[in-house]
Coordinates of C-alpha atoms and ligand atoms in Angstrom, one line a residue:
M849 CA -19.0 -45.7 -116.2
N850 CA -17.1 -48.6 -117.1
G851 CA -19.1 -50.8 -118.9
V852 CA -19.1 -54.9 -120.6
V853 CA -21.5 -55.8 -123.1
I854 CA -22.6 -59.3 -122.1
G855 CA -23.4 -61.0 -126.4
G856 CA -25.0 -64.4 -126.8
T857 CA -23.5 -66.8 -130.1
R858 CA -27.9 -67.1 -130.9
S859 CA -30.9 -66.3 -129.3
G860 CA -31.7 -68.8 -126.0
V861 CA -28.4 -69.5 -125.1
G862 CA -28.6 -67.2 -121.1
K863 CA -27.5 -64.3 -122.2
T864 CA -30.4 -63.6 -119.1
V865 CA -29.1 -66.3 -116.6
A866 CA -25.5 -65.0 -117.9
T867 CA -26.2 -61.5 -116.6
L868 CA -27.8 -61.4 -113.8
A869 CA -24.8 -64.0 -112.4
V870 CA -22.4 -61.3 -113.5
V871 CA -24.3 -58.2 -111.9
R872 CA -24.9 -60.3 -108.3
A873 CA -20.9 -62.0 -108.2
L874 CA -19.8 -58.4 -109.1
E875 CA -22.9 -57.2 -106.4
A876 CA -20.7 -59.4 -104.6
A877 CA -17.3 -58.1 -105.0
G878 CA -18.6 -54.9 -103.5
H879 CA -18.7 -52.9 -106.6
T880 CA -21.9 -51.3 -107.8
V881 CA -23.5 -52.4 -110.9
Q882 CA -25.8 -50.4 -113.1
P883 CA -28.1 -52.8 -115.3
A884 CA -29.0 -52.5 -119.0
K885 CA -30.6 -54.5 -122.1
A886 CA -28.7 -53.8 -125.9
G887 CA -32.8 -54.0 -127.4
P888 CA -35.7 -52.2 -127.1
D889 CA -37.2 -54.5 -124.7
F890 CA -39.4 -54.5 -121.6
I891 CA -39.0 -57.8 -119.9
D892 CA -35.0 -58.9 -119.0
P893 CA -35.1 -55.0 -117.7
S894 CA -37.6 -56.5 -115.2
H895 CA -35.5 -59.5 -114.8
H896 CA -32.2 -56.8 -114.1
T897 CA -34.4 -54.7 -111.7
A898 CA -35.2 -57.4 -109.8
V899 CA -32.0 -58.2 -109.4
V900 CA -29.9 -55.2 -108.5
G901 CA -29.4 -54.0 -104.8
S902 CA -31.4 -53.9 -102.3
A903 CA -34.8 -54.5 -105.3
R904 CA -36.6 -56.9 -104.8
G905 CA -39.4 -56.4 -107.1
S906 CA -43.1 -55.0 -107.4
D907 CA -45.3 -55.6 -104.8
D908 CA -48.8 -54.5 -105.9
S909 CA -49.1 -50.6 -104.5
G910 CA -46.9 -49.6 -107.5
N911 CA -43.9 -50.3 -106.0
V912 CA -42.4 -51.3 -109.8
D913 CA -40.2 -49.5 -109.9
G914 CA -35.8 -50.7 -108.4
E915 CA -33.2 -49.3 -107.1
R916 CA -31.6 -49.1 -110.3
P917 CA -33.5 -49.5 -112.9
S918 CA -31.6 -51.9 -115.8
R919 CA -31.6 -48.7 -119.2
T920 CA -32.9 -49.7 -122.4
L921 CA -29.9 -49.1 -125.0
D922 CA -31.5 -49.2 -128.3
V923 CA -29.0 -48.0 -131.3
W924 CA -31.6 -47.5 -133.4
L925 CA -34.1 -45.9 -130.7
E926 CA -32.1 -43.9 -129.4
G927 CA -29.4 -43.0 -132.0
D928 CA -25.8 -43.9 -131.0
E929 CA -25.6 -40.5 -129.0
G930 CA -29.0 -40.7 -127.8
L931 CA -27.0 -44.1 -126.7
R932 CA -24.2 -42.9 -124.6
R933 CA -25.8 -39.9 -123.7
N934 CA -28.6 -42.7 -121.9
Y935 CA -25.7 -44.9 -120.6
A936 CA -23.8 -42.1 -119.1
R937 CA -27.2 -40.9 -117.3
G938 CA -26.9 -45.0 -115.0
E939 CA -25.3 -45.2 -111.5
G940 CA -22.2 -47.3 -110.2
D941 CA -19.0 -47.7 -111.0
I942 CA -19.9 -50.6 -113.3
C943 CA -22.3 -51.6 -116.3
V944 CA -23.5 -54.5 -117.3
V945 CA -25.4 -54.6 -120.6
E946 CA -27.3 -58.1 -121.6
G947 CA -26.6 -58.3 -125.6
V948 CA -30.0 -59.2 -128.3
M949 CA -30.3 -62.2 -130.4
G950 CA -26.7 -63.4 -131.2
L951 CA -24.4 -61.1 -131.0
Y952 CA -24.8 -59.8 -134.3
D953 CA -27.9 -60.1 -135.4
G954 CA -30.0 -57.8 -136.6
D955 CA -29.6 -55.1 -138.7
R956 CA -31.0 -52.0 -136.4
S957 CA -29.6 -52.8 -133.4
S958 CA -28.1 -55.4 -133.3
T959 CA -25.6 -56.6 -130.3
A960 CA -22.6 -55.5 -132.1
M961 CA -23.8 -52.0 -132.9
V962 CA -24.4 -51.5 -129.1
A963 CA -20.9 -52.3 -128.4
E964 CA -19.1 -50.5 -131.3
A965 CA -21.5 -47.2 -130.0
L966 CA -20.7 -47.6 -126.9
D967 CA -17.1 -49.1 -127.6
L968 CA -17.3 -51.9 -124.2
P969 CA -16.1 -55.5 -124.7
V970 CA -18.3 -57.9 -125.6
V971 CA -18.0 -61.6 -123.1
L972 CA -19.0 -64.1 -125.3
V973 CA -21.9 -66.4 -123.7
V974 CA -21.1 -69.6 -125.7
D975 CA -23.1 -72.3 -125.0
A976 CA -21.1 -75.4 -123.5
S977 CA -23.4 -78.5 -122.9
A978 CA -22.1 -80.1 -126.1
G979 CA -19.2 -79.0 -126.2
M980 CA -15.4 -78.7 -124.8
E981 CA -12.6 -77.9 -127.6
S982 CA -15.3 -77.0 -129.6
V983 CA -16.7 -73.9 -127.0
A984 CA -13.3 -72.5 -128.0
A985 CA -13.4 -72.6 -131.3
T986 CA -16.6 -70.9 -131.7
A987 CA -15.3 -67.3 -129.5
V988 CA -12.1 -67.8 -131.9
G989 CA -14.9 -67.4 -134.8
F990 CA -17.4 -64.8 -133.1
E991 CA -14.5 -62.5 -132.9
R992 CA -12.5 -63.7 -135.8
Y993 CA -15.5 -62.5 -137.3
A994 CA -15.4 -58.9 -136.3
A995 CA -12.7 -58.2 -138.4
H996 CA -13.6 -59.9 -141.3
A997 CA -17.2 -58.0 -141.9
G998 CA -14.9 -54.6 -141.0
R999 CA -17.1 -53.8 -137.4
D1000 CA -15.1 -52.4 -134.7
V1001 CA -16.5 -55.2 -132.6
D1002 CA -14.1 -56.3 -129.3
V1003 CA -14.8 -59.8 -128.1
V1004 CA -12.0 -60.2 -124.9
G1005 CA -13.4 -64.1 -124.0
I1006 CA -15.9 -66.4 -122.9
V1007 CA -18.7 -67.4 -120.4
A1008 CA -19.1 -70.7 -121.0
Q1009 CA -22.8 -71.2 -120.8
R1010 CA -23.7 -75.0 -118.9
A1011 CA -20.3 -76.1 -117.7
H1012 CA -19.8 -78.6 -115.8
G1013 CA -16.4 -78.4 -114.0
G1014 CA -12.8 -80.1 -113.6
R1015 CA -12.4 -81.9 -117.2
H1016 CA -15.3 -79.9 -119.0
E1017 CA -14.5 -76.8 -118.0
R1018 CA -10.3 -77.6 -117.6
G1019 CA -11.4 -78.8 -121.7
I1020 CA -13.3 -75.0 -122.7
R1021 CA -10.0 -73.1 -120.6
E1022 CA -6.7 -74.2 -122.2
A1023 CA -8.5 -74.9 -125.4
L1024 CA -9.2 -70.6 -126.1
P1025 CA -6.5 -68.8 -127.0
D1026 CA -4.5 -66.6 -125.0
D1027 CA -6.0 -63.0 -126.6
L1028 CA -9.4 -64.9 -125.2
A1029 CA -10.2 -64.8 -121.1
Y1030 CA -12.2 -67.3 -119.6
F1031 CA -15.0 -65.2 -118.1
G1032 CA -16.2 -68.7 -115.8
R1033 CA -19.2 -70.9 -116.2
I1034 CA -22.7 -70.9 -115.6
P1035 CA -23.6 -75.0 -114.2
P1036 CA -26.1 -77.0 -116.0
E1037 CA -29.0 -76.1 -113.3
P1038 CA -32.2 -77.1 -114.4
D1039 CA -33.6 -74.1 -111.6
L1040 CA -32.7 -71.2 -113.5
E1041 CA -34.5 -71.3 -116.7
I1042 CA -36.2 -68.7 -117.4
P1043 CA -40.5 -69.4 -118.3
D1044 CA -40.6 -68.0 -121.9
R1045 CA -41.7 -64.8 -121.5
H1046 CA -43.8 -65.7 -124.9
L1047 CA -46.2 -67.7 -123.8
G1048 CA -46.5 -65.7 -120.3
L1049 CA -44.9 -62.9 -120.2
H1050 CA -42.5 -63.3 -117.1
M1051 CA -41.6 -59.9 -115.6
G1052 CA -38.0 -59.8 -113.8
D1053 CA -40.6 -59.7 -109.7
E1054 CA -43.4 -62.7 -111.1
A1055 CA -41.0 -65.5 -112.0
P1056 CA -38.1 -64.4 -109.9
I1057 CA -34.1 -67.1 -110.4
D1058 CA -34.2 -67.9 -107.2
L1059 CA -32.1 -65.3 -105.7
A1060 CA -29.5 -68.0 -103.2
T1061 CA -29.5 -70.3 -106.9
L1062 CA -28.5 -67.4 -108.7
D1063 CA -25.3 -66.5 -105.6
E1064 CA -23.9 -69.9 -105.9
V1065 CA -24.1 -69.6 -109.9
A1066 CA -22.4 -66.1 -109.5
T1067 CA -18.7 -68.5 -107.2
H1068 CA -18.1 -69.5 -110.4
L1069 CA -17.2 -66.3 -112.5
R1070 CA -13.8 -64.0 -112.2
T1071 CA -15.7 -60.8 -111.3
D1072 CA -11.8 -59.7 -111.4
R1073 CA -11.1 -60.7 -114.8
L1074 CA -14.3 -58.6 -116.0
I1075 CA -13.3 -55.6 -114.1
D1076 CA -10.0 -55.8 -115.5
V1077 CA -11.7 -55.7 -119.8
A1078 CA -14.2 -53.0 -118.3
R1079 CA -14.3 -49.7 -120.0
E1080 CA -15.0 -46.4 -120.9
P1081 CA -17.7 -45.3 -123.2
P1082 CA -16.8 -42.4 -125.4
A1083 CA -17.8 -39.3 -123.0
V1084 CA -20.6 -37.4 -124.6
D1085 CA -22.6 -34.0 -123.6
S1086 CA -25.5 -33.6 -122.3
I1087 CA -28.1 -32.1 -124.5
D1088 CA -30.9 -29.4 -123.1
S1089 CA -34.3 -31.0 -123.0
G1090 CA -36.1 -27.8 -123.1
P1091 CA -37.2 -25.8 -119.9
A1092 CA -38.8 -26.7 -116.4
R1093 CA -42.3 -26.1 -116.1
E1094 CA -44.4 -24.9 -113.3
K1095 CA -46.8 -28.7 -114.6
R1096 CA -47.4 -31.6 -113.5
V1097 CA -47.4 -35.3 -115.5
A1098 CA -49.5 -37.9 -113.3
V1099 CA -47.3 -41.1 -114.8
A1100 CA -49.5 -44.4 -114.3
R1101 CA -47.3 -46.5 -112.7
D1102 CA -48.5 -50.6 -110.4
A1103 CA -48.9 -53.6 -112.2
A1104 CA -51.0 -52.8 -114.9
F1105 CA -48.8 -50.7 -116.3
R1106 CA -45.4 -50.6 -116.4
F1107 CA -43.5 -50.7 -119.6
V1108 CA -42.0 -47.3 -118.7
Y1109 CA -38.2 -46.9 -120.2
P1110 CA -36.0 -45.2 -117.2
A1111 CA -35.0 -42.5 -119.8
T1112 CA -38.5 -40.9 -119.8
M1113 CA -39.1 -40.9 -116.0
E1114 CA -35.5 -39.1 -116.2
R1115 CA -36.7 -37.0 -119.3
L1116 CA -40.7 -36.0 -117.3
R1117 CA -39.1 -35.4 -114.8
A1118 CA -36.9 -33.1 -116.0
R1119 CA -39.0 -30.6 -116.8
A1120 CA -42.4 -31.1 -115.1
E1121 CA -43.1 -32.2 -111.7
V1122 CA -43.8 -36.4 -111.4
V1123 CA -46.7 -37.9 -109.4
T1124 CA -47.2 -41.7 -109.6
F1125 CA -50.5 -43.3 -108.8
A1126 CA -51.6 -47.4 -109.1
P1127 CA -55.1 -47.5 -110.4
A1128 CA -54.5 -51.5 -110.3
A1129 CA -54.6 -50.7 -107.1
G1130 CA -57.3 -48.9 -106.3
D1131 CA -55.4 -45.3 -107.0
D1132 CA -57.8 -42.4 -108.0
V1133 CA -56.3 -39.8 -110.8
P1134 CA -54.6 -37.6 -108.7
Q1135 CA -54.5 -33.3 -110.1
A1136 CA -52.6 -33.3 -112.9
D1137 CA -52.1 -30.9 -115.8
G1138 CA -51.5 -34.1 -118.1
I1139 CA -51.8 -37.9 -117.5
Y1140 CA -49.1 -40.3 -119.0
L1141 CA -50.7 -44.0 -118.6
P1142 CA -47.4 -46.2 -119.7
G1143 CA -48.0 -49.9 -121.0
G1144 CA -48.7 -53.1 -119.1
Y1145 CA -50.8 -55.6 -118.2
P1146 CA -54.0 -54.4 -118.1
E1147 CA -55.5 -57.1 -119.2
L1148 CA -54.4 -59.6 -116.3
H1149 CA -55.9 -56.3 -114.0
A1150 CA -59.3 -54.9 -116.0
A1151 CA -61.6 -56.1 -113.0
A1152 CA -59.7 -54.5 -110.5
L1153 CA -59.4 -51.5 -113.2
A1154 CA -63.1 -51.2 -113.9
D1155 CA -64.3 -51.5 -110.3
G1156 CA -61.6 -48.7 -108.9
P1157 CA -62.4 -45.1 -109.8
A1158 CA -59.1 -43.6 -112.2
L1159 CA -61.1 -45.0 -115.3
A1160 CA -64.3 -42.7 -115.1
T1161 CA -61.9 -40.0 -113.8
L1162 CA -59.8 -40.6 -117.2
R1163 CA -63.0 -40.4 -118.9
D1164 CA -64.0 -37.5 -117.2
R1165 CA -60.6 -35.3 -117.6
A1166 CA -60.3 -36.3 -121.0
G1167 CA -63.4 -34.6 -121.5
E1168 CA -62.0 -31.3 -120.3
G1169 CA -59.2 -31.4 -122.0
I1170 CA -56.9 -32.8 -120.3
P1171 CA -53.9 -33.9 -122.7
I1172 CA -53.1 -37.3 -121.9
L1173 CA -51.0 -40.1 -123.5
G1174 CA -51.3 -43.9 -123.3
E1175 CA -49.5 -46.4 -124.9
C1176 CA -50.3 -49.3 -126.3
G1177 CA -51.1 -51.2 -122.3
G1178 CA -52.8 -47.5 -120.8
M1179 CA -54.4 -47.1 -124.7
M1180 CA -56.1 -50.4 -123.5
A1181 CA -57.4 -48.6 -120.9
L1182 CA -58.1 -45.6 -122.6
A1183 CA -60.8 -48.3 -124.7
E1184 CA -64.2 -48.6 -124.4
S1185 CA -63.4 -52.3 -123.3
L1186 CA -61.5 -55.1 -123.2
T1187 CA -62.2 -58.5 -124.1
T1188 CA -59.3 -61.4 -122.1
V1189 CA -59.3 -64.6 -123.5
D1190 CA -61.1 -66.2 -121.7
G1191 CA -64.0 -64.0 -123.2
D1192 CA -64.9 -62.0 -120.3
T1193 CA -65.3 -58.5 -121.6
H1194 CA -64.4 -55.3 -119.7
E1195 CA -65.7 -51.9 -119.9
M1196 CA -63.3 -49.2 -119.3
A1197 CA -62.7 -45.7 -120.1
G1198 CA -64.3 -45.4 -123.1
V1199 CA -62.1 -42.1 -124.2
L1200 CA -61.0 -43.6 -127.7
P1201 CA -63.6 -45.7 -129.4
A1202 CA -62.1 -49.5 -130.1
A1203 CA -62.4 -52.4 -128.0
V1204 CA -59.4 -54.2 -127.9
E1205 CA -59.3 -58.4 -127.4
M1206 CA -56.9 -60.3 -126.2
C1207 CA -55.9 -63.3 -128.3
E1208 CA -53.1 -65.9 -127.6
R1209 CA -50.3 -64.5 -130.2
Y1210 CA -48.6 -61.6 -129.8
Q1211 CA -50.2 -59.8 -132.3
A1212 CA -46.7 -57.5 -132.9
L1213 CA -43.1 -57.9 -132.1
D1214 CA -41.0 -55.3 -133.1
H1215 CA -39.5 -51.2 -134.5
V1216 CA -41.5 -49.2 -135.7
E1217 CA -42.3 -45.6 -136.7
L1218 CA -44.2 -43.6 -137.6
S1219 CA -45.0 -40.5 -139.4
A1220 CA -47.4 -37.6 -137.9
C1221 CA -50.1 -36.3 -140.5
E1222 CA -51.4 -34.0 -137.7
S1223 CA -49.8 -32.4 -134.7
T1224 CA -50.7 -34.0 -131.7
L1225 CA -49.2 -34.4 -128.1
T1226 CA -46.2 -36.2 -129.1
A1227 CA -45.3 -34.8 -132.3
N1228 CA -45.8 -31.5 -135.2
A1229 CA -47.1 -32.5 -138.1
N1230 CA -44.3 -34.7 -140.5
D1231 CA -42.3 -36.0 -137.8
T1232 CA -41.5 -38.9 -137.7
L1233 CA -40.8 -41.0 -133.6
R1234 CA -39.1 -44.2 -133.3
G1235 CA -40.8 -47.2 -131.6
H1236 CA -41.7 -50.6 -130.5
E1237 CA -44.8 -52.6 -130.2
F1238 CA -44.7 -55.7 -128.3
H1239 CA -48.5 -56.5 -128.2
Y1240 CA -51.1 -59.4 -127.7
S1241 CA -54.1 -57.7 -128.3
E1242 CA -56.2 -56.2 -131.0
A1243 CA -57.8 -53.4 -131.3
A1244 CA -60.9 -53.2 -133.3
V1245 CA -62.2 -48.8 -134.2
D1246 CA -65.1 -47.7 -135.3
A1247 CA -65.4 -46.6 -138.7
D1248 CA -65.2 -42.9 -137.7
A1249 CA -61.8 -43.2 -135.8
R1250 CA -59.2 -40.6 -136.0
F1251 CA -55.6 -41.5 -136.5
A1252 CA -52.4 -39.3 -135.4
F1253 CA -49.4 -41.2 -137.7
D1254 CA -49.5 -43.7 -140.7
V1255 CA -47.7 -45.7 -139.8
E1256 CA -43.7 -46.2 -142.3
R1257 CA -42.6 -49.5 -140.3
G1258 CA -44.5 -51.8 -138.0
E1259 CA -48.3 -52.2 -137.2
G1260 CA -49.2 -49.4 -136.0
I1261 CA -53.5 -50.0 -135.3
D1262 CA -55.1 -51.5 -138.3
G1263 CA -51.6 -51.9 -140.1
E1264 CA -51.6 -48.5 -141.5
H1265 CA -52.2 -46.0 -138.7
D1266 CA -51.1 -45.5 -134.8
G1267 CA -52.5 -42.8 -132.5
L1268 CA -56.3 -42.6 -131.7
T1269 CA -56.9 -39.3 -131.0
E1270 CA -60.6 -37.5 -129.1
Y1271 CA -60.2 -34.8 -127.4
R1272 CA -57.0 -33.9 -126.2
T1273 CA -56.1 -37.9 -125.6
L1274 CA -53.8 -39.9 -127.7
G1275 CA -53.5 -43.7 -128.2
T1276 CA -50.7 -45.8 -129.6
Y1277 CA -49.4 -49.0 -130.0
A1278 CA -45.7 -48.0 -130.4
H1279 CA -43.7 -46.7 -127.1
V1280 CA -41.3 -44.4 -127.8
H1281 CA -38.2 -43.5 -126.4
A1282 CA -37.6 -40.7 -124.2
E1283 CA -34.5 -40.0 -126.8
S1284 CA -37.3 -39.1 -130.1
T1285 CA -38.4 -35.3 -129.0
A1286 CA -41.9 -36.9 -128.1
F1287 CA -41.9 -36.8 -124.5
D1288 CA -41.1 -33.2 -125.1
R1289 CA -44.0 -31.9 -127.2
F1290 CA -45.8 -34.2 -124.1
I1291 CA -44.5 -31.7 -121.8
D1292 CA -44.1 -28.6 -124.1
S1293 CA -48.2 -29.5 -125.0
L1294 CA -49.2 -29.5 -121.4
Ligands
LIG2483 N1 -46.9 -53.9 -124.6 C1 -47.6 -53.1 -124.1 O1 -48.2 -52.6 -123.3 C2 -49.0 -54.8 -123.6 C3 -50.4 -54.6 -123.8 C4 -51.0 -55.6 -123.2 N2 -50.2 -56.6 -122.6 C5 -51.1 -56.9 -124.7 O2 -50.6 -57.4 -125.0 O3 -51.7 -56.2 -125.6

């Protein structure tokens, strides 16, 4: 599958809107598009997933999987090879990879590193709201910087963000040197701003960009030129992740439990039967050999969760020794209680000895690395796991709480540890990626 990377000159330049418009423009030209996102984020991919194909986001019955979910490409979490394997499992004839921050920013998994690992060309999104010839100068700088820094980054052209047509656009285009293509513009348009994720944590289907507006914007993009520059990454061998087992894993999937990397679902499905259920919509937990509760927004559905049957069933299953893995929001549902920012406290499953409280600001947002102090559901003793943490809550744990992981990098639950354990239940603030060994170990433990 050919691909392009949409990189930005900085955070907040409008990469997400440019990416969504590129996706729509390519679809309008008859292509099947696989969206992807550099970095570990769950929010931007949800915006991609919501505009791709016929997918129009979720309803509360728990349908949160779009037709072609956006893939998470993170060099630090997956390694170069893992990243290429993940990319290769995408579907479509062209992959559009949205970058993270400014093109060269980030020392663990920058957009430049993702583009290098996949050998994909970079289309640079440059803010044109207050410039014309200087837009071209900026692009030349980003292109030349690669050689200066000894990087294998191929900036092939620009999308001018917040550019008017006519004289403005012409001025930008004519100032570009021959080796930088003009891929079109995003007009200045207030309706295209996505509400700040840090305040409201808007997912793609909760704050959708109006599709008609997006499609109008897409008409200003030069898809023919994008198709010309798109390239295919180096080939990879698929890895054998272990034999399929006659086991069944129940995965919570609804508006409360929605932070799942597509690669994780694929990995689980490759080795076990996966059944999904929607606890926030009143589903009970299906019969299964193991249960996975991904992260999400249990705090927004705390009353529905507390009223439904799933939490009590989780408590019973945990006591029976069924392996249960909860990540961040999933761990919160396994805790004793969850207090929202309004001060309401809801009883949760009561499996893990922690009282979780939502805070006004995010408490952690970064890559994490954990080392296992004991053999646990997702790791053997001394294994290291890489993941991502992003949450507004904090967890107050009982004095005799048992942790399975030391935190080598990141915050974990108390700054030093992650992985609360009781019975065969494990709850982490870390979300681990399927290219780590965690999910294979989980399947092996069933
Ligand atoms: N990453 C997550 O699962 C987030 C959980 C929850 N919404 C919080 O902010 O704490």
